[in-house]
Short mmCIF file of C-alpha atoms in Angstrom, two decimals:
data_model
loop_
_atom_site.label_atom_id
_atom_site.label_comp_id
_atom_site.label_asym_id
_atom_site.label_seq_id
_atom_site.Cartn_x
_atom_site.Cartn_y
_atom_site.Cartn_z
CA GLU A 36 10.23 17.52 2.22
CA ALA A 37 7.98 16.51 -0.88
CA GLY A 38 6.39 13.09 -0.86
CA VAL A 39 6.45 10.77 -3.62
CA THR A 40 5.05 12.10 -6.92
CA GLN A 41 3.87 9.99 -9.54
CA SER A 42 3.02 11.21 -13.30
CA PRO A 43 0.48 11.22 -15.15
CA THR A 44 -2.45 11.25 -12.57
CA HIS A 45 -4.76 9.89 -15.23
CA LEU A 46 -3.98 7.71 -18.32
CA ILE A 47 -6.69 6.46 -21.13
CA LYS A 48 -5.31 3.50 -23.46
CA THR A 49 -6.91 1.39 -25.50
CA ARG A 50 -6.52 -2.38 -25.59
CA GLY A 51 -3.07 -3.44 -27.42
CA GLN A 52 -1.66 -0.25 -26.39
CA GLN A 53 1.45 0.63 -23.90
CA ALA A 54 1.63 2.80 -21.04
CA THR A 55 4.25 3.95 -19.13
CA LEU A 56 3.90 5.33 -15.60
CA ARG A 57 6.57 7.38 -13.61
CA CYS A 58 7.51 7.68 -10.22
CA SER A 59 10.26 10.15 -8.01
CA PRO A 60 10.62 8.75 -4.84
CA ILE A 61 11.04 11.22 -1.56
CA SER A 62 14.66 12.46 -1.30
CA GLY A 63 16.99 10.32 -0.19
CA HIS A 64 15.23 7.18 -0.73
CA THR A 65 16.58 4.41 -2.73
CA SER A 66 13.75 1.84 -2.92
CA VAL A 67 10.61 2.09 -5.27
CA TYR A 68 7.71 -0.82 -5.15
CA TRP A 69 4.87 -0.76 -7.37
CA TYR A 70 1.49 -1.97 -6.50
CA GLN A 71 -1.82 -2.49 -8.62
CA GLN A 72 -5.05 -1.43 -6.91
CA ALA A 73 -7.69 -2.95 -9.26
CA LEU A 74 -11.58 -1.96 -8.61
CA GLY A 75 -12.64 -4.08 -5.70
CA LEU A 76 -9.55 -5.42 -4.43
CA GLY A 77 -6.55 -4.86 -2.35
CA LEU A 78 -3.30 -3.78 -3.19
CA GLN A 79 -1.32 -5.82 -4.88
CA PHE A 80 2.56 -5.96 -5.41
CA LEU A 81 3.81 -5.78 -8.70
CA LEU A 82 7.66 -4.70 -8.88
CA TRP A 83 10.63 -3.95 -6.40
CA TYR A 84 13.13 -2.05 -7.36
CA ASP A 85 16.47 -0.99 -5.19
CA GLU A 86 19.83 0.65 -6.33
CA GLY A 87 18.60 0.78 -10.10
CA GLU A 88 18.13 -3.21 -9.94
CA GLU A 89 15.00 -5.00 -10.27
CA ARG A 90 14.68 -7.34 -6.98
CA ASN A 91 11.70 -9.01 -7.06
CA ARG A 92 8.71 -9.08 -9.12
CA GLY A 93 4.87 -10.01 -7.58
CA ASN A 94 2.53 -12.60 -9.54
CA PHE A 95 2.12 -10.35 -12.88
CA PRO A 96 3.00 -11.70 -16.34
CA PRO A 97 6.25 -10.32 -18.02
CA ARG A 98 4.34 -7.70 -19.72
CA PHE A 99 4.43 -5.77 -16.57
CA SER A 100 7.86 -4.30 -16.58
CA GLY A 101 9.89 -1.11 -15.35
CA ARG A 102 13.08 0.15 -14.33
CA GLN A 103 14.91 2.31 -12.01
CA PHE A 104 17.14 5.07 -13.14
CA PRO A 105 20.56 6.21 -11.16
CA ASN A 106 18.43 8.89 -9.62
CA TYR A 107 16.32 6.31 -8.21
CA SER A 108 13.14 7.33 -9.96
CA SER A 109 11.60 4.65 -11.63
CA GLU A 110 8.99 3.73 -14.53
CA LEU A 111 6.81 1.07 -14.83
CA ASN A 112 5.52 -0.19 -18.33
CA VAL A 113 2.78 -2.14 -19.13
CA ASN A 114 2.43 -3.60 -22.90
CA ALA A 115 -0.26 -5.16 -24.54
CA LEU A 116 -2.63 -3.49 -22.51
CA GLU A 117 -5.76 -5.69 -21.83
CA LEU A 118 -8.97 -4.24 -20.49
CA GLU A 119 -8.34 -5.82 -16.95
CA ASP A 120 -5.53 -3.69 -16.59
CA SER A 121 -7.52 -0.94 -15.46
CA ALA A 122 -6.80 0.11 -12.11
CA LEU A 123 -4.74 2.66 -9.75
CA TYR A 124 -1.21 2.20 -10.15
CA LEU A 125 0.67 3.05 -7.05
CA CYS A 126 4.23 3.43 -5.98
CA ALA A 127 5.67 3.66 -2.82
CA SER A 128 9.57 4.52 -1.67
CA VAL A 129 11.43 3.02 1.31
CA GLY A 130 14.67 4.98 2.63
CA LEU A 131 18.17 2.89 3.08
CA ALA A 132 17.85 0.65 5.90
CA GLU A 133 14.10 1.91 6.58
CA GLU A 134 10.73 -0.23 6.59
CA THR A 135 8.30 2.08 6.29
CA GLN A 136 6.60 2.35 2.38
CA TYR A 137 5.35 6.05 1.60
CA PHE A 138 3.26 6.02 -1.54
CA GLY A 139 2.33 8.14 -3.84
CA PRO A 140 -1.25 9.56 -5.06
CA GLY A 141 -1.16 6.74 -7.83
CA THR A 142 -1.72 6.97 -11.29
CA ARG A 143 -5.59 5.59 -12.54
CA LEU A 144 -5.01 3.84 -15.68
CA LEU A 145 -8.37 3.18 -17.75
CA VAL A 146 -8.39 0.94 -20.98
CA LEU A 147 -10.84 1.11 -23.27
CA GLY B 141 -1.74 -19.18 -0.39
CA GLU B 142 -1.00 -16.59 2.64
CA SER B 143 -3.16 -13.53 2.76
CA VAL B 144 -4.34 -10.65 5.31
CA GLY B 145 -7.84 -9.96 5.77
CA LEU B 146 -10.56 -7.57 7.64
CA HIS B 147 -13.02 -9.05 9.73
CA LEU B 148 -15.76 -5.66 8.87
CA PRO B 149 -15.91 -4.10 5.40
CA THR B 150 -17.58 -1.21 6.58
CA LEU B 151 -17.57 0.52 10.16
CA SER B 152 -19.97 3.43 11.25
CA VAL B 153 -19.22 5.34 14.38
CA GLN B 154 -20.35 8.48 16.03
CA GLU B 155 -18.13 11.44 15.75
CA GLY B 156 -16.00 11.82 19.28
CA ASP B 157 -16.37 7.82 19.46
CA ASN B 158 -13.44 5.67 19.69
CA SER B 159 -13.15 3.24 16.78
CA ILE B 160 -11.50 0.14 16.39
CA ILE B 161 -10.73 -1.66 12.99
CA ASN B 162 -9.86 -5.24 13.40
CA CYS B 163 -7.64 -7.35 10.95
CA ALA B 164 -6.53 -10.91 10.96
CA TYR B 165 -3.31 -12.22 9.22
CA SER B 166 -2.04 -15.58 8.44
CA ASN B 167 1.41 -15.90 7.73
CA SER B 168 2.99 -16.53 11.17
CA ALA B 169 6.41 -15.40 9.37
CA SER B 170 5.41 -11.68 8.94
CA ASP B 171 7.83 -9.40 10.91
CA TYR B 172 6.13 -6.07 10.16
CA PHE B 173 2.77 -4.63 10.14
CA ILE B 174 1.41 -1.10 8.82
CA TRP B 175 -1.85 0.57 9.04
CA TYR B 176 -2.84 2.82 5.84
CA LYS B 177 -5.38 5.47 5.52
CA GLN B 178 -6.61 5.64 1.88
CA GLU B 179 -8.90 8.74 1.04
CA SER B 180 -11.19 8.73 -1.98
CA GLY B 181 -8.74 9.56 -5.03
CA LYS B 182 -5.69 9.55 -3.11
CA GLY B 183 -2.82 6.99 -2.37
CA PRO B 184 -2.39 5.18 1.35
CA GLN B 185 -1.09 7.75 3.77
CA PHE B 186 0.75 5.82 6.55
CA ILE B 187 -0.74 5.74 9.91
CA ILE B 188 1.49 3.57 12.24
CA ASP B 189 3.44 0.66 11.94
CA ILE B 190 4.61 -1.94 14.68
CA ARG B 191 7.39 -4.81 14.48
CA SER B 192 6.30 -8.55 15.57
CA ASN B 193 8.44 -8.05 18.72
CA MET B 194 5.86 -5.79 20.25
CA ASP B 195 2.52 -5.86 21.06
CA LYS B 196 1.59 -2.34 21.30
CA ARG B 197 2.45 0.93 20.18
CA GLN B 198 0.74 4.00 20.33
CA GLY B 199 0.91 7.29 17.98
CA GLN B 200 -1.34 10.44 18.32
CA ARG B 201 -5.03 9.44 18.80
CA VAL B 202 -4.16 5.67 17.10
CA THR B 203 -2.98 2.85 18.95
CA VAL B 204 -1.96 -0.60 17.02
CA LEU B 205 -2.21 -3.69 18.73
CA LEU B 206 -0.76 -7.22 17.92
CA ASN B 207 -1.42 -10.42 19.30
CA LYS B 208 0.53 -12.93 17.43
CA THR B 209 -1.18 -16.12 19.05
CA VAL B 210 -4.03 -15.48 17.36
CA LYS B 211 -2.58 -13.16 14.33
CA HIS B 212 -4.77 -10.42 15.08
CA LEU B 213 -3.63 -6.63 14.37
CA SER B 214 -6.45 -3.75 15.56
CA LEU B 215 -6.17 -0.26 15.07
CA GLN B 216 -7.77 1.86 17.74
CA ILE B 217 -8.84 5.66 16.80
CA ALA B 218 -9.57 7.92 19.49
CA ALA B 219 -12.03 10.26 19.53
CA THR B 220 -12.77 9.87 15.67
CA GLN B 221 -13.34 13.20 13.59
CA PRO B 222 -14.91 13.38 10.02
CA GLY B 223 -11.73 13.56 8.78
CA ASP B 224 -11.08 10.26 10.04
CA SER B 225 -13.49 9.00 7.18
CA ALA B 226 -11.32 6.78 5.07
CA VAL B 227 -10.35 3.27 4.01
CA TYR B 228 -7.86 1.76 6.24
CA PHE B 229 -5.87 -1.18 5.34
CA CYS B 230 -3.49 -3.15 7.08
CA ALA B 231 -0.46 -4.69 5.81
CA GLU B 232 1.81 -7.42 6.73
CA ARG B 233 5.35 -7.72 5.26
CA PRO B 234 6.77 -11.58 4.88
CA SER B 235 9.71 -12.08 6.25
CA GLY B 236 12.64 -11.32 3.68
CA GLY B 237 13.51 -7.53 4.16
CA GLY B 238 10.80 -6.56 1.64
CA ALA B 239 11.70 -8.74 -1.16
CA ASP B 240 8.23 -9.87 -1.66
CA GLY B 241 6.51 -5.96 -0.97
CA LEU B 242 3.69 -5.72 1.70
CA THR B 243 0.79 -8.03 1.59
CA PHE B 244 -2.41 -5.80 1.92
CA GLY B 245 -5.91 -6.69 3.30
CA LYS B 246 -9.28 -5.67 1.22
CA GLY B 247 -9.58 -2.62 3.52
CA THR B 248 -12.46 -1.41 6.23
CA HIS B 249 -14.55 1.34 5.32
CA LEU B 250 -14.77 4.02 8.20
CA ILE B 251 -17.84 5.91 8.32
CA ILE B 252 -18.23 8.81 10.89
CA GLN B 253 -21.46 9.83 11.60
CA PRO B 254 -22.40 13.55 12.88
#
């Protein structure tokens, strides 16, 4: 069974640009979580999507947004990029009525 | 605010020895805890989990202990191998069915010496 996949693996942008990151959950999983892992920091909860809806967001500004598609894949958009947005962005999926979050390999975003 | 923290940022053990990684949590309402392993350049890999109504759970070479009285979580790895070298994170789920995601500690770097 394929795990969570993310694309691209690396992304280089300049300040002020927009970035789009993609995540495909494990087959059958309906929930997707996004986390930011900045250098030297732990993982910080960004967004939670379930059944196509945004259910909750962490303590991040509105320029971090996303969506979940009918096939349960998800997209994270970061607008007006700032230098401090440079980080590893991880998504995790959870099955219906399950608890364990399984992570993808992440997208490393570098903002210059 | 509430947080999950780790006592030791780096732990060095001899290959074949047992290792214990500790974690303190502060949110008494958390109902679910997970240990993840993260190797360089990879995403966190699930190791083992435990619910708050349990105090011990065993997997293959790993054991998680939960002490709710002192809000302490530990991961024991038996007979460590070179492949165990990684950063280990504990994470807690605040009660609410996952709405707030997981709260992670900063991680412990486990180094296996030959």
